[in-house]
Amino acid sequence: MAEDEMTATKRGRSSSEIIKQFNSLNAKILAILLVGCLLGYHGVLKFINGTDTCQGLLTKGRYQGNNLWQPYGCMIHSLSRIDSENCLRKTRFMTGEENHWAFVGDSRIRQLYFEVLKLLDPDAEPLVVAKDSNGNNLDMLVIDEPYRVSAITTDKETVDSRPLEKVHSSLTYKNSPFSLRMTFFWRPTFNQSAADLFHQLGLSKSVPNLVVAGSGAWDIKSSNGSQLVVDAYSRNLEQVAEAVNSWPNKKSKLLWKLQDRVDSSKLDEHRQVITNELIDEYNENALKVFQGSRFQIWKSALLVTESMATADDGLHLSAVTLKHHVQILMNMYCNERMNFKDGTCCRSPESATTLQIVTFTILLVCFTIAATWTAYQSFDFRFKQRKQSYRSIETLIEADQDDQGDKNDVIANGKSHSVTVAESLGLDEKTLGHKVAVKDVESSSRVVVTALGKLGLIMAYFYLCDRTNFFMKENKYYSHLNFWLPIGYVFALGIFFNEESRSTKVLHRDQTDEWKGWMQLVILIYHMTGASQVVPLYMQMRVLVSSYLFLTGFGHLSFFWNGGTASFPRLFQVLFRMNLMTVVICLCMNRPYQSYYFVPLVSFWYLVVYIVLAIPPKVSAAICDANSVAYLYIIVKLCSLFAAITVLYMSEVFFQTIFLIRPWKALFVTSSDEIHEWWFRWSLDRYSICYGMIFGLLYLNAQKFGLIDDSSRQHLLSRPRIRFFIVAAALLGLGGYTAFTVTCHSKPKCNEVHSYLAFLPIVSFIVLRNVFGPFRVRYSSFFAWFGRISLELFIGQYHIWLAADTQGVLVLIPNYPILNVMVTTYILVCVAHEVHAITGQLVPLAVPSDWKKTIRNVILFFLALVPIAIHDGMF
């Protein structure tokens, strides 16, 4: 037994030492150095590869997860038919020009042409361009007149009876509602005819916005694999390059699609001459010819094909491969226009607003002042010699505070401390008091400026990560291994670093910090791996969010019940702690308050709890002891709260009427001026705060009347049978909710039921965590440490751990995903810890204990927001 206690003590000490080491300045310096190295590394990458994210989309990439294509360094959006239609319409609206796309090449380019048409218009039937008596396509006649009668054949099948998808002729398609024109120019071999075609396209009235070209397989087949044709192929491509280089329209995007490899085992006998060696040789010649020309080599299309099976004939592409090619093309064309949240490829970063510039200017000034003052203090301390005959007020006060013995002697002689100090300096007591007050103001100002300077440096890193293309971003992808492996690793660490708490109460501070910590880490893993697509995991995450609100209701009711004051300073101190980081990020990142939904949700429900418990008649344990009728008051308050929430939920019109009132409308709407997100979040956990308050009321009174005993390290319930029954009921509650999440396959239906069942797994967990004494008093110091910075972790993940407002993943170290997660996690934790410390420094200065000063500061804060509110139309 003694050995076990010694082992536990050593383990507790080791975990505490690790936490202290992380809290030290060295950990933060390491994070700063790490960020500096990463900035230099990515600066070199940008210098070598350029800043164009289209380069990554069109040149590199890999498969991840279940055949999901991931471009290099940017996020690809999966465009639906509606997205594509909106893109075409918006392009017409923005440029005033039609969407003119040209596909030039052989049967594999024709495949891509039809696949694009299938996405835009599944029922599309392009018209076949006629041929002259010599078999030459009359497609040049339809460049400016797509429906020219003399160039269009009326047969749906060509003369050689091939289906439309396999026709050896040019095709044209026009869709006026979308302002789209797509033409396929049949050029199986690139010769003088191809060069003339590109020359004519450049001189046309409507130069194509997008051109996709490719050829080579037909040259190999027609020449029977002869090496002599390779040189002719290169010369023909040089003529094409000269033709496109003279195009007057510099905005047109021209892509050369490298020839895809074939599956020789599936090729017909007359195609056996097409070998992958010859295809590679043709591709190398194309790379040499088009280097420095208007054509951009589409290398990623070849990478997409290499890892996928071909069609049955061994030459053409499979349907899955074609879909990837189409998505790459559509992302290249539409992302700049549509600003998809999860589509960063080929998209310029959003420009900074005036408010962002002003905010960063203020933070930069604070940082400059703080850095200058710190440098001056260091220089003054090392190189400037002070005169020993003169002692400044600051030095005298600090020395006097340290010398308690002298202070007691002075008091014993009958003189006040301040009078003695004043006499030693030759000042009267009033003058000394004024100077001390000035010193306090200077000290407070230094704290504020230094804290804001640090915050400005952190916000600059936020901006660099998620509002520029300096760092890379990738899509999320889910797999069971990606989710459960880090979960297991985190919980192994959490269980290993455990300590014994000094408190034995149910849901004591260490236990709630532990709960918040492991929930936050699970939520982080859930967000990074994109596990929201798995309904059971999605519903379990909903329980974790409900648990935060449950603890909010429980904690604040316990505070008021035990005699806590409902003062204005405490109200605004809590709101300040919860909202400082979010408000600063909203200003710096140009995002609405509702984007960080959890903070508005927690802040709103805290205000609700405060109002319910603070309005008369007030109820506390002492009041209930004096007058048992007071129990009726708290019951009426809780019932009224339930009724108000239900009425708001039953009438969405009434809900919108209340929350869309100016000026607080801006707190509840998204950037598109919609309130649906707030309605969804609010309704999902609408009763969780009430569950926490009810549980707190029942627990405190059960404790008062001796039904449970948590004053010692013994079991919560003394009778074994009752304890067994309670534990069985708790296990049944957890198992029942888990069964519900597994059997419920529709998120909307699950969400409807969740708000009524959320209390079941939460209360069950609390019972299992607290009913046994030894289990109740031990806690994970690892999880508890993270729990104390859980709010900062949740908000910080949006921009420096994830990317594109949580739609993707930030990539600081490309091609090494595990190392990248380790580095970004370390930086996130350091930033969250530092912001937590900054918030703690600013709280007593921004929200003083004096309620008059608090009201003054609140008024000044709202006055500072007036210009922003007027600019955003809040009034």
mmCIF file of C-alpha atoms in Angstrom, residues 642-824:
data_model
loop_
_atom_site.group_PDB
_atom_site.id
_atom_site.type_symbol
_atom_site.label_atom_id
_atom_site.label_comp_id
_atom_site.label_asym_id
_atom_site.label_seq_id
_atom_site.Cartn_x
_atom_site.Cartn_y
_atom_site.Cartn_z
ATOM 1 C CA PHE A 642 -38.599 26.195 -19.552
ATOM 2 C CA ALA A 643 -41.822 27.766 -20.782
ATOM 3 C CA ALA A 644 -40.053 30.746 -22.399
ATOM 4 C CA ILE A 645 -37.598 28.468 -24.203
ATOM 5 C CA THR A 646 -40.424 26.250 -25.447
ATOM 6 C CA VAL A 647 -42.434 29.209 -26.749
ATOM 7 C CA LEU A 648 -39.396 30.527 -28.631
ATOM 8 C CA TYR A 649 -38.747 27.100 -30.117
ATOM 9 C CA MET A 650 -42.338 26.539 -31.187
ATOM 10 C CA SER A 651 -42.502 29.865 -33.030
ATOM 11 C CA GLU A 652 -39.497 30.489 -35.238
ATOM 12 C CA VAL A 653 -41.107 33.745 -36.417
ATOM 13 C CA PHE A 654 -41.258 34.983 -32.828
ATOM 14 C CA PHE A 655 -37.662 33.825 -32.343
ATOM 15 C CA GLN A 656 -36.479 35.816 -35.350
ATOM 16 C CA THR A 657 -38.503 38.852 -34.269
ATOM 17 C CA ILE A 658 -36.592 38.957 -30.992
ATOM 18 C CA PHE A 659 -33.083 38.177 -32.192
ATOM 19 C CA LEU A 660 -33.225 40.277 -35.360
ATOM 20 C CA ILE A 661 -33.889 43.482 -33.448
ATOM 21 C CA ARG A 662 -31.171 46.052 -33.975
ATOM 22 C CA PRO A 663 -28.551 46.618 -32.685
ATOM 23 C CA TRP A 664 -27.981 43.115 -31.273
ATOM 24 C CA LYS A 665 -28.950 41.547 -34.583
ATOM 25 C CA ALA A 666 -25.261 41.658 -35.572
ATOM 26 C CA LEU A 667 -24.445 39.225 -32.773
ATOM 27 C CA PHE A 668 -26.711 36.503 -34.117
ATOM 28 C CA VAL A 669 -26.460 36.636 -37.917
ATOM 29 C CA THR A 670 -23.808 35.228 -40.215
ATOM 30 C CA SER A 671 -21.875 37.113 -42.882
ATOM 31 C CA SER A 672 -24.770 36.456 -45.278
ATOM 32 C CA ASP A 673 -27.161 38.161 -42.838
ATOM 33 C CA GLU A 674 -28.936 34.907 -41.978
ATOM 34 C CA ILE A 675 -30.027 33.800 -38.515
ATOM 35 C CA HIS A 676 -30.501 30.117 -39.326
ATOM 36 C CA GLU A 677 -27.129 29.124 -37.834
ATOM 37 C CA TRP A 678 -28.002 30.744 -34.515
ATOM 38 C CA TRP A 679 -31.455 29.132 -34.567
ATOM 39 C CA PHE A 680 -29.899 25.735 -35.201
ATOM 40 C CA ARG A 681 -27.295 26.032 -32.422
ATOM 41 C CA TRP A 682 -29.734 27.554 -29.943
ATOM 42 C CA SER A 683 -32.479 24.990 -30.522
ATOM 43 C CA LEU A 684 -30.085 22.032 -30.460
ATOM 44 C CA ASP A 685 -29.093 22.653 -26.829
ATOM 45 C CA ARG A 686 -31.993 24.758 -25.666
ATOM 46 C CA TYR A 687 -32.667 22.782 -22.476
ATOM 47 C CA SER A 688 -29.089 21.867 -21.515
ATOM 48 C CA ILE A 689 -28.611 24.908 -19.283
ATOM 49 C CA CYS A 690 -31.874 24.059 -17.486
ATOM 50 C CA TYR A 691 -30.766 20.471 -16.969
ATOM 51 C CA GLY A 692 -27.593 21.731 -15.309
ATOM 52 C CA MET A 693 -29.486 24.091 -13.018
ATOM 53 C CA ILE A 694 -31.976 21.401 -12.009
ATOM 54 C CA PHE A 695 -29.200 18.915 -11.342
ATOM 55 C CA GLY A 696 -27.352 21.500 -9.257
ATOM 56 C CA LEU A 697 -30.464 22.251 -7.224
ATOM 57 C CA LEU A 698 -31.142 18.547 -6.582
ATOM 58 C CA TYR A 699 -27.517 17.805 -5.733
ATOM 59 C CA LEU A 700 -27.142 20.701 -3.288
ATOM 60 C CA ASN A 701 -30.328 19.798 -1.469
ATOM 61 C CA ALA A 702 -29.520 16.081 -1.440
ATOM 62 C CA GLN A 703 -26.216 17.042 0.127
ATOM 63 C CA LYS A 704 -27.982 19.307 2.618
ATOM 64 C CA PHE A 705 -30.487 16.680 3.752
ATOM 65 C CA GLY A 706 -27.884 13.918 4.010
ATOM 66 C CA LEU A 707 -29.050 11.799 1.095
ATOM 67 C CA ILE A 708 -25.482 11.807 -0.253
ATOM 68 C CA ASP A 709 -22.186 12.396 1.506
ATOM 69 C CA ASP A 710 -19.248 13.818 -0.444
ATOM 70 C CA SER A 711 -17.477 15.405 2.529
ATOM 71 C CA SER A 712 -14.987 12.536 2.733
ATOM 72 C CA ARG A 713 -13.205 10.138 0.432
ATOM 73 C CA GLN A 714 -15.810 7.455 0.992
ATOM 74 C CA HIS A 715 -18.440 6.336 -1.494
ATOM 75 C CA LEU A 716 -21.175 8.813 -2.305
ATOM 76 C CA LEU A 717 -23.893 6.363 -1.222
ATOM 77 C CA SER A 718 -23.307 4.263 1.856
ATOM 78 C CA ARG A 719 -25.771 1.487 1.068
ATOM 79 C CA PRO A 720 -24.362 -1.039 -1.441
ATOM 80 C CA ARG A 721 -27.738 -1.981 -2.906
ATOM 81 C CA ILE A 722 -28.684 1.594 -3.673
ATOM 82 C CA ARG A 723 -25.227 2.202 -5.064
ATOM 83 C CA PHE A 724 -25.527 -0.859 -7.302
ATOM 84 C CA PHE A 725 -28.930 0.283 -8.530
ATOM 85 C CA ILE A 726 -27.666 3.806 -9.313
ATOM 86 C CA VAL A 727 -24.618 2.492 -11.174
ATOM 87 C CA ALA A 728 -26.758 0.073 -13.196
ATOM 88 C CA ALA A 729 -29.169 2.892 -14.086
ATOM 89 C CA ALA A 730 -26.223 5.100 -15.170
ATOM 90 C CA LEU A 731 -24.778 2.349 -17.357
ATOM 91 C CA LEU A 732 -28.210 1.807 -18.848
ATOM 92 C CA GLY A 733 -28.500 5.541 -19.564
ATOM 93 C CA LEU A 734 -25.144 5.676 -21.364
ATOM 94 C CA GLY A 735 -25.881 2.490 -23.265
ATOM 95 C CA GLY A 736 -29.357 3.644 -24.211
ATOM 96 C CA TYR A 737 -28.154 6.944 -25.653
ATOM 97 C CA THR A 738 -25.330 5.188 -27.495
ATOM 98 C CA ALA A 739 -27.850 2.746 -28.975
ATOM 99 C CA PHE A 740 -29.944 5.713 -30.057
ATOM 100 C CA THR A 741 -26.988 7.322 -31.871
ATOM 101 C CA VAL A 742 -26.169 4.059 -33.665
ATOM 102 C CA THR A 743 -29.728 3.364 -34.801
ATOM 103 C CA CYS A 744 -30.508 6.960 -35.817
ATOM 104 C CA HIS A 745 -29.272 7.488 -39.389
ATOM 105 C CA SER A 746 -30.630 10.968 -40.161
ATOM 106 C CA LYS A 747 -28.991 14.011 -38.601
ATOM 107 C CA PRO A 748 -32.146 16.196 -38.667
ATOM 108 C CA LYS A 749 -34.193 13.520 -36.925
ATOM 109 C CA CYS A 750 -31.424 12.862 -34.390
ATOM 110 C CA ASN A 751 -31.161 16.593 -33.652
ATOM 111 C CA GLU A 752 -34.878 16.816 -32.947
ATOM 112 C CA VAL A 753 -34.635 14.170 -30.239
ATOM 113 C CA HIS A 754 -31.248 15.205 -28.861
ATOM 114 C CA SER A 755 -32.424 18.212 -26.844
ATOM 115 C CA TYR A 756 -34.820 15.975 -24.884
ATOM 116 C CA LEU A 757 -32.298 13.186 -24.228
ATOM 117 C CA ALA A 758 -29.093 15.170 -23.715
ATOM 118 C CA PHE A 759 -29.345 15.023 -19.921
ATOM 119 C CA LEU A 760 -29.337 11.205 -19.936
ATOM 120 C CA PRO A 761 -25.682 10.528 -20.884
ATOM 121 C CA ILE A 762 -24.484 13.613 -18.971
ATOM 122 C CA VAL A 763 -26.081 12.682 -15.652
ATOM 123 C CA SER A 764 -25.087 9.036 -16.183
ATOM 124 C CA PHE A 765 -21.456 10.063 -16.644
ATOM 125 C CA ILE A 766 -21.548 12.257 -13.533
ATOM 126 C CA VAL A 767 -22.943 9.368 -11.472
ATOM 127 C CA LEU A 768 -20.299 6.913 -12.685
ATOM 128 C CA ARG A 769 -17.537 9.471 -12.170
ATOM 129 C CA ASN A 770 -18.535 10.368 -8.607
ATOM 130 C CA VAL A 771 -20.353 7.485 -6.932
ATOM 131 C CA PHE A 772 -17.139 5.696 -5.919
ATOM 132 C CA GLY A 773 -14.957 7.637 -3.474
ATOM 133 C CA PRO A 774 -11.458 6.718 -4.759
ATOM 134 C CA PHE A 775 -12.561 7.420 -8.318
ATOM 135 C CA ARG A 776 -14.138 10.744 -7.352
ATOM 136 C CA VAL A 777 -11.070 12.231 -5.683
ATOM 137 C CA ARG A 778 -8.598 11.286 -8.410
ATOM 138 C CA TYR A 779 -8.372 13.298 -11.581
ATOM 139 C CA SER A 780 -6.188 13.588 -14.663
ATOM 140 C CA SER A 781 -3.860 16.560 -14.320
ATOM 141 C CA PHE A 782 -3.164 16.238 -18.045
ATOM 142 C CA PHE A 783 -6.802 16.738 -19.008
ATOM 143 C CA ALA A 784 -7.361 19.348 -16.266
ATOM 144 C CA TRP A 785 -4.551 21.507 -17.638
ATOM 145 C CA PHE A 786 -6.132 21.494 -21.073
ATOM 146 C CA GLY A 787 -9.524 22.140 -19.489
ATOM 147 C CA ARG A 788 -8.316 25.465 -18.097
ATOM 148 C CA ILE A 789 -7.519 26.674 -21.620
ATOM 149 C CA SER A 790 -10.348 24.826 -23.359
ATOM 150 C CA LEU A 791 -12.107 27.978 -24.570
ATOM 151 C CA GLU A 792 -8.916 29.376 -26.120
ATOM 152 C CA LEU A 793 -8.219 26.005 -27.756
ATOM 153 C CA PHE A 794 -11.696 25.889 -29.260
ATOM 154 C CA ILE A 795 -11.450 29.375 -30.760
ATOM 155 C CA GLY A 796 -7.796 29.117 -31.794
ATOM 156 C CA GLN A 797 -8.369 25.927 -33.777
ATOM 157 C CA TYR A 798 -10.410 27.881 -36.341
ATOM 158 C CA HIS A 799 -7.383 29.568 -37.872
ATOM 159 C CA ILE A 800 -4.055 28.101 -36.665
ATOM 160 C CA TRP A 801 -4.829 24.388 -36.416
ATOM 161 C CA LEU A 802 -7.563 23.986 -38.955
ATOM 162 C CA ALA A 803 -7.860 26.297 -41.956
ATOM 163 C CA ALA A 804 -10.421 28.188 -44.011
ATOM 164 C CA ASP A 805 -12.624 28.725 -40.931
ATOM 165 C CA THR A 806 -12.441 25.017 -39.906
ATOM 166 C CA GLN A 807 -13.228 23.733 -43.419
ATOM 167 C CA GLY A 808 -9.726 22.357 -43.943
ATOM 168 C CA VAL A 809 -6.423 21.609 -42.218
ATOM 169 C CA LEU A 810 -3.474 23.980 -41.890
ATOM 170 C CA VAL A 811 -0.279 22.582 -43.421
ATOM 171 C CA LEU A 812 2.998 23.926 -42.060
ATOM 172 C CA ILE A 813 5.090 20.897 -43.020
ATOM 173 C CA PRO A 814 3.903 19.464 -46.358
ATOM 174 C CA ASN A 815 4.145 15.752 -47.185
ATOM 175 C CA TYR A 816 4.531 14.789 -43.506
ATOM 176 C CA PRO A 817 1.002 14.788 -42.068
ATOM 177 C CA ILE A 818 1.839 13.321 -38.646
ATOM 178 C CA LEU A 819 4.734 15.716 -38.075
ATOM 179 C CA ASN A 820 2.548 18.561 -39.327
ATOM 180 C CA VAL A 821 -0.160 17.743 -36.761
ATOM 181 C CA MET A 822 2.425 17.620 -33.976
ATOM 182 C CA VAL A 823 3.856 21.018 -34.880
ATOM 183 C CA THR A 824 0.525 22.778 -35.406
#
